[in-house]
Every structure is written in C-alpha cells, then in structure tokens.
Coordinates of C-alpha atoms and ligand atoms in Angstrom, one line a residue:
X1 CA 72.5 -163.7 29.0
X2 CA 71.4 -161.0 26.6
X3 CA 74.6 -160.8 24.7
X4 CA 74.8 -163.7 22.3
X5 CA 78.1 -164.6 20.8
X6 CA 77.5 -164.6 17.1
X7 CA 81.3 -165.1 16.6
X8 CA 81.6 -162.6 13.8
X9 CA 78.5 -163.9 11.9
X10 CA 76.6 -160.7 12.4
X11 CA 78.1 -157.4 11.1
X12 CA 77.2 -154.7 13.7
X13 CA 76.4 -151.1 12.8
X14 CA 79.5 -149.0 13.5
X15 CA 79.4 -147.7 17.1
X16 CA 79.7 -144.0 16.0
X17 CA 76.6 -144.4 13.8
X18 CA 74.7 -146.1 16.7
X19 CA 75.5 -143.2 19.0
X20 CA 74.4 -140.7 16.3
X21 CA 71.1 -142.5 15.7
X22 CA 70.4 -142.5 19.4
X23 CA 71.4 -138.9 19.8
X24 CA 69.0 -137.9 17.0
X25 CA 66.2 -139.8 18.6
X26 CA 65.9 -142.4 15.8
X27 CA 67.0 -145.6 17.7
X28 CA 65.4 -146.3 21.0
X29 CA 66.9 -148.1 23.9
X30 CA 64.5 -151.0 24.4
X31 CA 64.1 -154.4 22.8
X32 CA 61.0 -154.8 20.5
X33 CA 58.8 -156.6 23.0
X34 CA 59.4 -153.9 25.6
X35 CA 58.6 -151.2 23.0
X36 CA 55.4 -153.1 22.3
X37 CA 54.6 -153.2 26.1
X38 CA 55.1 -149.5 26.4
X39 CA 52.6 -148.9 23.6
X40 CA 50.1 -151.4 25.1
X41 CA 50.2 -149.5 28.3
X42 CA 49.4 -146.2 26.6
X43 CA 46.5 -147.7 24.5
X44 CA 45.2 -150.7 26.5
X45 CA 41.7 -150.6 25.3
X46 CA 42.3 -150.0 21.6
X47 CA 42.2 -152.7 19.0
X48 CA 45.7 -154.1 18.3
X49 CA 44.6 -156.6 15.8
X50 CA 41.3 -157.4 14.0
X51 CA 40.8 -160.6 12.0
X52 CA 37.9 -162.7 10.7
X53 CA 38.5 -165.0 13.7
X54 CA 38.3 -162.3 16.3
X55 CA 40.1 -159.3 17.7
X56 CA 42.4 -158.4 20.5
X57 CA 43.0 -155.1 22.3
X58 CA 46.5 -154.1 23.1
X59 CA 46.0 -155.2 26.7
X60 CA 44.7 -158.6 25.7
X61 CA 47.4 -159.1 23.1
X62 CA 50.1 -158.1 25.6
X63 CA 48.7 -160.5 28.3
X64 CA 48.3 -163.4 25.9
X65 CA 51.7 -163.0 24.4
X66 CA 53.2 -162.9 28.0
X67 CA 51.7 -166.3 28.7
X68 CA 53.0 -167.7 25.4
X69 CA 56.5 -166.3 26.3
X70 CA 56.4 -167.7 29.8
X71 CA 55.3 -171.1 28.4
X72 CA 58.1 -171.1 25.9
X73 CA 60.6 -170.3 28.6
X74 CA 59.2 -173.2 30.7
X75 CA 59.7 -175.5 27.8
X76 CA 63.4 -174.8 28.1
X77 CA 63.8 -172.4 25.2
X78 CA 66.5 -169.9 26.1
X79 CA 66.8 -166.3 25.0
X80 CA 68.6 -166.0 21.7
X81 CA 67.4 -169.4 20.3
X82 CA 65.8 -169.4 16.9
X83 CA 62.2 -170.3 16.0
X84 CA 61.2 -171.0 12.4
X85 CA 57.7 -169.5 11.6
X86 CA 55.5 -171.3 9.1
X87 CA 52.1 -169.6 9.6
X88 CA 49.6 -167.7 7.6
X89 CA 47.7 -164.5 8.5
X90 CA 45.9 -165.7 11.6
X91 CA 45.1 -163.9 14.9
X92 CA 47.3 -166.5 16.7
X93 CA 50.2 -165.7 14.4
X94 CA 50.3 -162.2 15.9
X95 CA 50.1 -163.6 19.5
X96 CA 52.9 -166.1 18.7
X97 CA 55.1 -163.4 17.1
X98 CA 55.1 -161.2 20.2
X99 CA 55.2 -164.3 22.5
X100 CA 58.4 -165.4 20.8
X101 CA 59.9 -161.9 21.0
X102 CA 58.9 -161.6 24.7
X103 CA 60.6 -164.9 25.4
X104 CA 63.8 -163.3 23.9
X105 CA 63.7 -165.9 21.1
X106 CA 64.5 -164.9 17.5
X107 CA 61.8 -165.5 14.9
X108 CA 63.1 -166.7 11.6
X109 CA 60.8 -165.5 8.8
X110 CA 60.4 -168.6 6.7
X111 CA 57.1 -168.9 4.8
X112 CA 54.2 -171.3 5.2
X113 CA 54.8 -172.3 1.5
X114 CA 58.4 -173.3 2.1
X115 CA 59.1 -177.0 2.0
X116 CA 62.0 -179.3 2.9
X117 CA 64.5 -177.8 0.6
X118 CA 64.1 -174.3 2.1
X119 CA 63.3 -175.2 5.7
X120 CA 66.2 -177.7 5.9
X121 CA 68.6 -175.1 4.6
X122 CA 67.4 -172.2 6.8
X123 CA 67.1 -174.4 9.9
X124 CA 70.7 -175.4 9.4
X125 CA 72.0 -171.9 8.7
X126 CA 70.3 -170.3 11.6
X127 CA 70.7 -173.2 14.0
X128 CA 67.0 -173.1 14.8
X129 CA 65.8 -175.0 17.8
X130 CA 62.1 -174.7 17.4
X131 CA 59.7 -174.9 14.5
X132 CA 56.3 -173.3 14.7
X133 CA 53.7 -174.5 12.1
X134 CA 50.1 -173.9 11.5
X135 CA 47.7 -176.8 11.4
X136 CA 44.9 -177.2 8.8
X137 CA 46.5 -175.2 6.0
X138 CA 44.9 -176.1 2.7
X139 CA 46.4 -178.9 0.7
X140 CA 49.5 -179.6 2.8
X141 CA 49.9 -180.9 6.4
X142 CA 52.5 -178.6 7.9
X143 CA 52.4 -180.5 11.3
X144 CA 53.4 -183.9 9.7
X145 CA 56.0 -182.0 7.7
X146 CA 57.4 -180.5 10.8
X147 CA 57.5 -183.9 12.5
X148 CA 59.6 -185.1 9.5
X149 CA 61.9 -182.2 9.8
X150 CA 62.4 -182.7 13.5
X151 CA 63.2 -186.4 13.0
X152 CA 65.8 -185.5 10.4
X153 CA 67.3 -182.7 12.5
X154 CA 67.8 -183.2 16.2
X155 CA 68.8 -179.6 16.7
X156 CA 65.1 -178.7 16.1
X157 CA 64.1 -179.7 19.7
X158 CA 60.7 -178.2 19.8
X159 CA 57.7 -178.6 17.5
X160 CA 55.1 -175.8 18.2
X161 CA 51.7 -175.6 16.5
X162 CA 49.0 -173.1 16.0
X163 CA 45.4 -174.1 15.4
X164 CA 46.1 -177.8 15.9
X165 CA 43.8 -180.2 17.8
X166 CA 45.0 -181.6 21.2
X167 CA 45.8 -185.0 19.7
X168 CA 48.1 -183.7 17.1
X169 CA 51.9 -183.7 17.5
X170 CA 53.7 -180.8 19.1
X171 CA 53.0 -178.2 21.7
X172 CA 50.1 -175.9 21.0
X173 CA 50.8 -172.2 21.2
X174 CA 47.2 -171.9 22.5
X175 CA 48.1 -174.0 25.6
X176 CA 51.3 -172.3 26.5
X177 CA 51.2 -170.6 29.9
X178 CA 47.4 -171.0 30.3
X179 CA 47.8 -172.2 33.9
X180 CA 49.9 -169.1 34.8
X181 CA 48.4 -166.0 36.2
X182 CA 49.0 -162.8 34.3
X183 CA 51.3 -161.3 36.8
X184 CA 53.6 -164.4 36.9
X185 CA 53.8 -164.5 33.1
X186 CA 54.6 -160.8 33.0
X187 CA 57.3 -161.1 35.7
X188 CA 59.0 -163.8 33.6
X189 CA 58.9 -161.7 30.5
X190 CA 60.2 -158.6 32.3
X191 CA 63.2 -160.5 33.6
X192 CA 64.0 -161.8 30.1
X193 CA 63.5 -158.4 28.5
X194 CA 65.7 -156.5 31.0
X195 CA 68.7 -158.7 29.9
X196 CA 68.3 -158.0 26.2
X197 CA 70.6 -155.6 24.5
X198 CA 68.6 -153.5 22.0
X199 CA 71.5 -153.6 19.5
X200 CA 71.3 -157.4 19.3
X201 CA 69.6 -159.5 16.7
X202 CA 65.8 -159.5 17.1
X203 CA 64.6 -161.2 13.9
X204 CA 66.0 -163.1 11.0
X205 CA 64.5 -162.1 7.7
X206 CA 65.2 -163.9 4.4
X207 CA 66.5 -161.9 1.5
X208 CA 64.2 -161.8 -1.5
X209 CA 66.8 -160.7 -3.9
X210 CA 70.3 -161.8 -4.1
X211 CA 72.1 -164.1 -6.5
X212 CA 72.7 -167.6 -5.3
X213 CA 70.9 -169.2 -2.3
X214 CA 68.7 -166.8 -0.4
X215 CA 70.6 -165.0 2.3
X216 CA 69.6 -164.4 5.9
X217 CA 69.2 -160.8 7.1
X218 CA 69.8 -160.0 10.8
X219 CA 67.4 -157.3 12.0
X220 CA 68.3 -155.7 15.3
X221 CA 65.8 -154.7 18.0
X222 CA 66.4 -150.9 17.9
X223 CA 66.8 -150.5 14.1
X224 CA 63.9 -152.8 13.3
X225 CA 61.4 -151.0 15.6
X226 CA 62.8 -147.7 14.2
X227 CA 62.1 -148.9 10.7
X228 CA 58.4 -149.4 11.7
X229 CA 58.2 -146.0 13.5
X230 CA 59.7 -144.3 10.5
X231 CA 57.2 -146.0 8.2
X232 CA 54.3 -145.0 10.4
X233 CA 55.6 -141.4 10.6
X234 CA 55.9 -141.3 6.8
X235 CA 52.1 -141.8 6.5
X236 CA 51.3 -139.6 9.5
X237 CA 49.8 -142.5 11.4
X238 CA 48.5 -142.4 14.9
X239 CA 46.4 -144.4 17.3
X240 CA 43.3 -143.9 15.0
X241 CA 45.0 -145.6 12.1
X242 CA 43.4 -148.9 11.1
X243 CA 45.7 -150.5 8.6
X244 CA 44.6 -153.4 6.3
X245 CA 47.1 -156.1 5.4
X246 CA 46.4 -158.9 3.0
X247 CA 49.9 -160.2 2.0
X248 CA 51.9 -162.6 4.2
X249 CA 52.4 -161.2 7.7
X250 CA 55.7 -163.1 8.4
X251 CA 57.6 -161.3 5.7
X252 CA 59.4 -158.0 6.0
X253 CA 56.6 -155.9 4.5
X254 CA 54.1 -157.8 6.8
X255 CA 56.1 -157.1 10.0
X256 CA 57.1 -153.5 9.2
X257 CA 54.1 -152.2 7.4
X258 CA 51.4 -154.5 8.7
X259 CA 52.2 -155.2 12.3
X260 CA 55.0 -153.1 13.9
X261 CA 54.2 -150.0 11.9
X262 CA 50.6 -149.4 13.2
X263 CA 51.6 -150.9 16.6
X264 CA 54.4 -148.4 17.1
X265 CA 51.8 -145.6 17.3
X266 CA 48.9 -147.5 19.0
X267 CA 47.1 -148.2 15.7
X268 CA 45.3 -151.3 14.5
X269 CA 46.3 -154.1 12.2
X270 CA 43.4 -155.5 10.2
X271 CA 44.8 -158.8 9.2
X272 CA 43.2 -160.9 6.5
X273 CA 44.0 -163.6 4.0
X274 CA 44.8 -162.5 0.5
X275 CA 41.4 -163.8 -0.6
X276 CA 39.3 -160.8 -1.6
X277 CA 36.0 -162.4 -0.7
X278 CA 37.3 -162.5 2.9
X279 CA 39.4 -159.4 2.8
X280 CA 37.2 -156.7 1.4
X281 CA 34.1 -157.3 3.7
X282 CA 36.4 -157.5 6.8
X283 CA 38.1 -154.2 5.8
X284 CA 34.7 -152.6 5.3
X285 CA 33.4 -153.8 8.6
X286 CA 36.5 -152.8 10.5
X287 CA 36.7 -149.2 9.4
X288 CA 39.9 -149.5 7.5
X289 CA 41.7 -146.2 7.0
X290 CA 44.8 -147.4 5.2
X291 CA 45.6 -150.4 3.1
X292 CA 48.7 -151.8 1.4
X293 CA 48.0 -153.6 -1.9
X294 CA 50.6 -155.7 -3.8
X295 CA 50.5 -156.0 -7.5
X296 CA 48.3 -159.2 -7.3
X297 CA 45.5 -157.0 -5.8
X298 CA 45.7 -154.0 -8.1
X299 CA 42.7 -155.2 -10.1
X300 CA 40.5 -155.5 -6.9
X301 CA 40.5 -151.7 -7.0
X302 CA 38.0 -151.8 -9.9
X303 CA 35.5 -153.9 -7.9
X304 CA 32.3 -152.5 -6.2
X305 CA 33.4 -154.1 -2.9
X306 CA 36.5 -151.9 -3.0
X307 CA 34.4 -148.8 -3.7
X308 CA 32.4 -149.7 -0.6
X309 CA 35.5 -148.9 1.5
X310 CA 35.3 -145.3 0.5
X311 CA 33.6 -144.0 3.7
X312 CA 36.7 -144.8 5.9
X313 CA 39.5 -145.6 3.5
X314 CA 41.7 -142.6 3.1
X315 CA 45.0 -144.0 1.7
X316 CA 45.9 -146.8 -0.7
X317 CA 49.5 -147.8 -0.8
X318 CA 50.5 -149.7 -4.0
X319 CA 53.7 -151.8 -4.2
X320 CA 55.5 -154.2 -6.4
X321 CA 55.0 -153.0 -9.9
X322 CA 54.4 -149.8 -11.9
X323 CA 51.0 -148.4 -11.2
X324 CA 48.7 -148.5 -14.3
X325 CA 47.0 -145.1 -15.0
X326 CA 43.4 -146.5 -14.9
X327 CA 44.0 -147.9 -11.4
X328 CA 45.4 -144.6 -10.2
X329 CA 42.5 -142.7 -11.7
X330 CA 40.0 -145.1 -10.2
X331 CA 41.4 -144.5 -6.7
X332 CA 41.1 -140.7 -7.4
X333 CA 37.5 -141.1 -8.5
X334 CA 36.8 -142.8 -5.2
X335 CA 38.1 -139.8 -3.4
X336 CA 41.1 -141.7 -1.9
X337 CA 44.8 -140.7 -1.9
X338 CA 47.2 -143.2 -3.4
X339 CA 51.0 -143.5 -2.9
X340 CA 53.6 -146.1 -3.5
X341 CA 56.0 -148.2 -1.4
X342 CA 59.3 -149.7 -2.4
X343 CA 61.1 -151.7 0.3
X344 CA 63.2 -154.7 1.1
X345 CA 64.1 -157.1 3.9
X346 CA 67.6 -155.6 3.9
X347 CA 66.2 -152.3 5.2
X348 CA 65.7 -149.3 3.0
X349 CA 62.1 -148.2 2.3
X350 CA 60.9 -145.5 0.0
X351 CA 57.4 -144.2 0.1
X352 CA 55.5 -141.3 -1.6
X353 CA 55.7 -138.2 0.6
X354 CA 52.2 -137.0 1.5
X355 CA 52.7 -133.7 -0.2
X356 CA 54.2 -135.2 -3.5
X357 CA 52.7 -133.8 -6.7
X358 CA 50.3 -136.1 -8.6
X359 CA 52.8 -137.0 -11.3
X360 CA 55.3 -138.2 -8.6
X361 CA 52.6 -140.2 -6.9
X362 CA 51.8 -141.9 -10.2
X363 CA 55.2 -142.6 -11.6
X364 CA 57.7 -142.9 -8.7
X365 CA 58.0 -144.8 -5.4
X366 CA 58.9 -141.6 -3.5
X367 CA 61.9 -141.2 -1.3
X368 CA 63.5 -142.7 1.9
X369 CA 61.3 -142.8 4.9
X370 CA 64.0 -141.6 7.3
X371 CA 65.7 -138.2 7.3
X372 CA 68.9 -140.2 7.8
X373 CA 68.5 -142.5 4.8
X374 CA 71.0 -141.9 2.1
X375 CA 71.3 -143.4 -1.4
X376 CA 73.3 -143.2 -4.5
X377 CA 72.5 -144.4 -8.0
X378 CA 75.6 -146.0 -9.3
X379 CA 76.6 -147.3 -12.7
X380 CA 76.4 -151.1 -12.2
X381 CA 79.5 -152.7 -10.9
X382 CA 81.2 -149.4 -10.2
X383 CA 81.3 -146.7 -7.5
X384 CA 80.4 -144.0 -10.0
X385 CA 77.2 -142.1 -9.6
X386 CA 75.0 -141.6 -12.7
X387 CA 73.2 -138.3 -13.4
X388 CA 69.6 -137.7 -12.3
X389 CA 67.3 -139.2 -14.9
X390 CA 69.7 -141.9 -15.8
X391 CA 69.3 -145.5 -14.8
X392 CA 71.7 -147.1 -12.4
X393 CA 71.8 -149.4 -9.3
X394 CA 70.1 -148.2 -6.2
X395 CA 72.7 -148.3 -3.4
X396 CA 71.7 -147.2 0.0
X397 CA 72.6 -146.8 3.7
X398 CA 70.9 -145.5 6.8
X399 CA 69.6 -146.2 10.3
X400 CA 67.8 -149.4 9.4
X401 CA 69.7 -150.8 6.4
X402 CA 71.9 -153.8 7.0
X403 CA 75.7 -153.8 7.2
X404 CA 76.1 -157.4 6.2
X405 CA 74.1 -160.6 5.6
X406 CA 74.3 -163.2 8.4
X407 CA 77.3 -165.5 8.2
X408 CA 78.2 -164.4 4.6
X409 CA 81.6 -162.7 4.7
X410 CA 82.4 -163.5 1.1
X411 CA 79.1 -162.4 -0.3
X412 CA 79.2 -159.2 1.9
X413 CA 82.4 -158.1 0.2
X414 CA 80.6 -157.7 -3.1
X415 CA 77.3 -156.6 -1.6
X416 CA 78.5 -153.1 -0.5
X417 CA 80.1 -150.2 -2.4
X418 CA 83.5 -148.9 -1.3
X419 CA 81.7 -146.1 0.5
X420 CA 79.5 -148.6 2.5
X421 CA 76.3 -148.4 0.4
X422 CA 74.3 -151.6 0.2
X423 CA 74.0 -152.6 -3.5
X424 CA 70.3 -153.4 -3.8
X425 CA 70.4 -155.0 -7.3
X426 CA 67.5 -152.8 -8.2
X427 CA 67.7 -150.4 -11.2
X428 CA 66.3 -147.0 -10.5
X429 CA 66.4 -143.4 -11.9
X430 CA 66.0 -140.2 -10.0
X431 CA 63.1 -138.1 -11.2
X432 CA 62.7 -134.5 -10.1
X433 CA 59.4 -132.8 -9.5
X434 CA 59.1 -129.3 -8.1
X435 CA 62.8 -129.4 -7.2
X436 CA 62.4 -132.6 -5.1
X437 CA 64.1 -135.9 -6.0
X438 CA 62.0 -139.1 -6.3
X439 CA 63.0 -142.7 -7.1
X440 CA 61.6 -144.5 -10.1
X441 CA 62.0 -148.2 -10.3
X442 CA 63.4 -149.2 -13.7
X443 CA 64.2 -152.9 -13.4
X444 CA 66.8 -155.0 -11.7
X445 CA 70.3 -156.4 -12.0
X446 CA 69.7 -159.3 -9.7
X447 CA 68.7 -162.6 -11.2
X448 CA 65.3 -163.0 -9.4
X449 CA 61.7 -163.4 -10.5
X450 CA 59.2 -161.4 -8.5
X451 CA 56.1 -163.7 -8.5
X452 CA 53.4 -161.5 -6.9
X453 CA 55.9 -160.4 -4.2
X454 CA 57.5 -163.8 -3.6
X455 CA 61.0 -163.7 -5.0
X456 CA 62.3 -166.7 -6.9
X457 CA 66.1 -167.0 -7.1
X458 CA 66.8 -168.1 -10.7
X459 CA 70.2 -169.6 -10.0
X460 CA 68.8 -171.7 -7.1
X461 CA 66.1 -173.2 -9.3
X462 CA 68.6 -173.8 -12.2
X463 CA 70.9 -175.8 -10.0
X464 CA 67.9 -177.9 -8.9
X465 CA 66.7 -178.4 -12.5
X466 CA 70.2 -179.6 -13.5
X467 CA 69.9 -182.4 -10.9
X468 CA 67.4 -184.0 -13.4
X469 CA 69.2 -186.6 -15.4
X470 CA 67.7 -185.5 -18.7
X471 CA 68.5 -181.8 -18.4
X472 CA 71.8 -180.6 -19.8
X473 CA 71.4 -176.8 -19.2
X474 CA 68.8 -174.5 -17.7
X475 CA 68.0 -170.8 -17.6
X476 CA 65.1 -169.6 -15.5
X477 CA 63.7 -166.2 -16.5
X478 CA 60.7 -164.0 -15.7
X479 CA 57.8 -164.0 -18.0
X480 CA 55.1 -161.2 -17.7
X481 CA 51.9 -162.1 -16.0
X482 CA 48.8 -159.9 -15.7
X483 CA 47.9 -160.9 -12.2
X484 CA 51.2 -161.7 -10.5
X485 CA 53.5 -159.3 -12.4
X486 CA 55.9 -162.2 -13.2
X487 CA 56.0 -165.9 -13.3
X488 CA 58.9 -168.1 -14.1
X489 CA 59.7 -169.8 -17.4
X490 CA 62.6 -172.3 -17.7
X491 CA 64.6 -172.5 -21.0
X492 CA 66.0 -176.0 -21.1
X493 CA 68.3 -178.0 -23.1
X494 CA 67.5 -181.7 -22.8
X495 CA 69.4 -184.9 -23.4
X496 CA 66.5 -186.5 -25.3
X497 CA 63.2 -185.1 -26.3
X498 CA 61.3 -182.5 -24.3
X499 CA 59.8 -183.5 -21.0
X500 CA 56.3 -182.4 -19.9
X501 CA 55.9 -179.6 -17.4
X502 CA 54.4 -182.0 -14.9
X503 CA 57.5 -184.1 -15.0
X504 CA 59.7 -181.2 -14.2
X505 CA 57.4 -180.0 -11.5
X506 CA 57.4 -183.6 -10.0
X507 CA 61.2 -183.5 -10.0
X508 CA 61.3 -180.3 -8.0
X509 CA 58.5 -181.6 -5.7
X510 CA 60.7 -184.6 -5.1
X511 CA 63.5 -182.4 -4.0
X512 CA 61.2 -180.6 -1.6
X513 CA 61.2 -177.3 -3.4
X514 CA 58.4 -174.8 -2.5
X515 CA 55.8 -174.8 -5.3
X516 CA 55.9 -171.1 -6.0
X517 CA 59.5 -171.7 -7.4
X518 CA 58.5 -174.3 -9.8
X519 CA 58.7 -173.1 -13.5
X520 CA 55.2 -172.5 -14.9
X521 CA 56.3 -172.8 -18.5
X522 CA 59.1 -174.7 -20.3
X523 CA 60.8 -173.8 -23.5
X524 CA 63.1 -176.5 -24.9
X525 CA 65.9 -175.3 -27.1
X526 CA 69.0 -176.7 -28.8
X527 CA 71.5 -174.5 -26.9
X528 CA 71.2 -171.5 -24.5
X529 CA 72.2 -168.2 -26.2
X530 CA 75.4 -166.6 -24.8
X531 CA 76.6 -163.0 -24.5
X532 CA 79.9 -161.8 -25.9
X533 CA 81.6 -162.7 -22.6
X534 CA 80.2 -166.3 -22.6
X535 CA 77.4 -165.8 -20.0
X536 CA 73.9 -167.1 -20.7
X537 CA 72.0 -164.3 -22.4
X538 CA 69.1 -164.0 -20.1
X539 CA 68.1 -160.6 -21.4
X540 CA 67.5 -162.1 -24.8
X541 CA 65.5 -165.1 -23.3
X542 CA 63.4 -162.7 -21.2
X543 CA 62.7 -160.5 -24.2
X544 CA 61.8 -163.5 -26.3
X545 CA 59.3 -165.0 -23.8
X546 CA 57.8 -161.6 -23.0
X547 CA 57.2 -161.1 -26.8
X548 CA 55.7 -164.5 -27.1
X549 CA 53.4 -164.0 -24.1
X550 CA 52.2 -160.8 -25.7
X551 CA 51.5 -162.5 -29.0
X552 CA 49.6 -165.2 -27.2
X553 CA 47.5 -162.6 -25.5
X554 CA 46.7 -161.2 -28.9
X555 CA 48.7 -158.1 -28.3
X556 CA 51.9 -158.3 -30.3
X557 CA 54.7 -156.2 -28.8
Ligands
LIG601 P1 61.7 -158.3 -0.1 O1 62.9 -158.2 0.6 O2 61.1 -159.7 -0.3 O3 60.6 -157.4 0.4 O4 62.0 -157.9 -1.6 C1 62.6 -156.6 -1.9 C2 62.6 -156.4 -3.4 O5 61.3 -156.4 -4.0 C3 63.3 -155.1 -3.8 O6 64.7 -155.2 -3.7 C4 62.8 -155.0 -5.2 O7 63.5 -155.8 -6.1 C5 61.3 -155.5 -5.1 N1 60.4 -154.4 -4.8 C6 59.9 -153.9 -3.7 N2 59.1 -152.9 -3.8 C7 59.0 -152.7 -5.1 C8 58.2 -151.8 -6.0 N3 57.4 -150.9 -5.4 N4 58.4 -151.9 -7.3 C9 59.2 -152.8 -7.9 N5 59.9 -153.7 -7.1 C10 59.8 -153.7 -5.8

C-alpha cells in the first residue's frame, strides 16, 4: 500500500529536483493529512474554520475528520481510490475534505455545478469509486443525480452525501465513524498515513485552461502543501490570520488560498457563499484580516458593508481581471492594502510582494511566490524569450508546477517548452519597477472563456453545439461582461433559420452540460470568418462582439 501504480499516467518530478526541494526545506516529508495533524497539535484551540453554520477549532476539525476517515475505510474504500467532490462552501465540506485525505483517498475537484457530461467524463478518466454530493442545493437535486450516475457507472461504488436527511440515498458524511471513539479513529488514520509516500498523488484538480477537453492535474502531497505554505509566506500569514473566502472551495484557489494556505500556519478560514448578503456580515463578525476577491466581487468594495470591515481587514487580494483604478483607490481610502493574485491549478502562483511600489500593486500580478519559481516569457509557439515589456506566453517551472497532465502523453508533448517550462497559454509582459520585475497579464492564447473564474473551454462547447442537427458550424468566443468579466457568445451557422437561445440551451441541457458553459448570446451568420491559414478567425469575432456590447451599453469603443 502507499505506492499506487499509475502505470506511467502521472509524470513525476525528476528525482534530482525532489532532492533539491527537500534540501532547501521547500518540500516536506509528510502527506497532507499528517501536515494538517501537526498544525492541529500546535494550535488545538484556535479556529480552523468559521462559517455561517458554525465553527470548528483545529482539534475539533482534526477529530471529526478522523472519524470520517475511519468510516470511509470501514466502507471498504482503500487508500488511493478517487472521490468526486460536488459540494459548495459548507462547514462539512471542510470536514469531508480532510476526512477523505486522512483515509488516503484522492479528492477529485469537480464542481457542484457540473452535470452528467462533465461528471461522466471525469469519473471515467480518474476511475473514481466514490461520489460525494451535497443535498439541498438550490434548483438541482445532486443526490438523485448521483444515484443516476451510480446506476450508469458500476465503478462508482459509493454514494456519499453531505447535508442529506437520513431517508435519502447514500451514506451521510455526518454519520461516518460516529460510533467510534476518537482514539480508535485516530489509530486507523495514523496507520493509513504512515503508508503514504509524500511524493504520490494527493488530489486531482481540473485544468481551467487548455484547448480540447479539460485536463486532469495530479497534485502531489509534498508539492501541494508546499504551494499553500509558500502562499501563506508570501502574505506574511501566521496563526492570527483570519482569511475570508467566497469563491468555490473545491477549486485550486479555494484549496490553496482559502483552506491549506491559512491552515499551514494555524490560521483561520472564514468560509462563506459568494452571496454578499451572507458573506460581508460573516466576515465582519469573524474579525477577517485578509480576503480574496474575484472579479465578480470587485464592485462589493464600493458598498458600506465592505467599509464596515475596516477595523480588522488589513489586506485585500484581487484576482481574475485588471484592477480598475477607482476600486484600487477605494481600498486605499479605507486604509487597507491591496495586492493581486494570479494562479492556476497547474501550479504557478504570482502575488504582489508586500513591499511592491503602488504602481506595481495597481498594474501587475506581482511575481512567483516561491524563491525557486522560474519563468520565461516566450514568443508564442517558440522557445525564444521576448524582451521585458513585450508580450509573450508565460512559461513556468518550479517546486509546485506540474510536469505533465494526468494520462495525457500526447498533450504533454506540446504543453512544455524544450527546456521544460510549462506553457500556460497566458499572455504576459514583464514590467520593471524600482529594478524589480513584475508580471502583467495581457491576455491569453488558449481558447477559453473566463466566466467569473469558471473557465469554459470553447472547443468543448463547439463540439457539443455541432451535435445539434440544425447547426453547421460554431465558434464560441468571450464577450465582455461588467460583473463576470466575460460570458460566452456563440457565432453559429445554421441549416435553416436562426434558432432561439432557449432552444440551444435546451440542446446542451439535454446533453448534460453544466449550465455555466451554455452560450448566453447567439449570433447567426452566413459563414465563419477565416484567417489566412484557414482557421476560424476568433480574434475578429471577439472584437466584433466586444464592440457590439460596448455600443449596446451606450459606450461605443
Ligand atoms: P484555474 O486553474 O481555474 O485557477 O485557472 C487558471 C487561469 O485563470 C490562468 O491560467 C489564467 O488564464 C486565469 N487567471 C488566473 N489569475 C488571473 C488574473 N489575476 N488575471 C487574469 N487571469 C487570471
């Protein structure tokens, strides 16, 4: 046990790098759950997590997660098996996360908004054997959905629920290990954890941004915990940090910035839904010191409820889109410090250094969080570096950046430069302030739409649209949106007359596609424009829809 045979499906970090990262004190020697235990023993009485539903100290969370783990083991789930997560930002989601890790199982970070199309594909590709869903989510019954998935997929042996009533299907996380005493549960966990190699896969994340179907990212125990420690260190966090998190927890930013980051130093996660009427009062009542806000929440900064956080809130981290000057200035007026975050499930994170000059805080996403992060800005499709100030593709490597997607040998060949840098698909330029180099995000090469942080893979949706009998060709592009940053617009060529948006959405719904991927606007045209080399000219379509949206808002470009 402990060493799972992934039969070449996971690309390991080269051994010499692993040794160097350990020698430099970056990677630890424990699996994530054991790292968490060590922190819980140092800070037993401190709040580990605070939510609107209640709070847990480190000791309480540790003990509850032990019981869940022992219960999972008793169900017959063996270390290394995969568990799909479809839960929202709930207290029990945190218990389940550590419980699954303590049982040596591998969480797969699917989203609560995923449907049959996504879950079927990811369950298959990760050979998942359990499916954890939350009961009572608004507008969609995930428990019945999971029952359907289980019926169609015998490999999904276990249906686990969170927040369900006792008469609903599945095994309730709340009930797991309840009959065990704490010492017995802990003993089971310790035995499992001792057998786990810290260089093995701990978590499967989903890639937000590659061309084609979303890829699976293997995150290893030592590097993933290090990612969180480096993030916490970049902000100077310690056990007094109380970090607010409003965006999905079971997402890379949620796990690294929201959960593991504060926990790696004994700090607190204040976990809330994205709904500001719940979030802002909870942050105020809980003494929030730090908060991460995605683009969808930038406007909240103008509200009086946000200003009410001023007595305790020291740092505001903004992420996902360029920071508008009025927002930046408002944060200054409130006496808070603001910085930015750029990060990805594949690894690399950049944040604003605490001593960065004002201009760098406003206009750039900072620099790598680890002293061992390296990056190069390459002319797209080449291995040639561009000069500072020029735009190129961000390519990076380092102690927590992947060496290959899971089970994707062909894709991996194109995903790395000849010198081993991961090609992020993001366009950046290096800006210099006071002699220091900072990254500025300038756009992207990859064909994705960033809808308030959720990434939509254009090609994936186009293939699904083409399954409609009346659609001849399709091109999905980003259109600007004030709140979410971007939404998706489909340019379509039809066989007959134009179809209504609801018909297209019903088509995608029928294919089990998550709603956030459905186009929100259609443009029917005679033919898709092509570039000189015969590819669909998406740049032109994007420019066209952006200009049209501006005109409709009464602000011609
Ligand atoms: P994910 O893996 O879902 O976290 O998505 C990572 C991608 O989100 C990056 O490769 C970027 O394309 C985008 N992204 C992350 N942070 C920022 C940011 N601060 N500004 C613009 N885009 C960002």
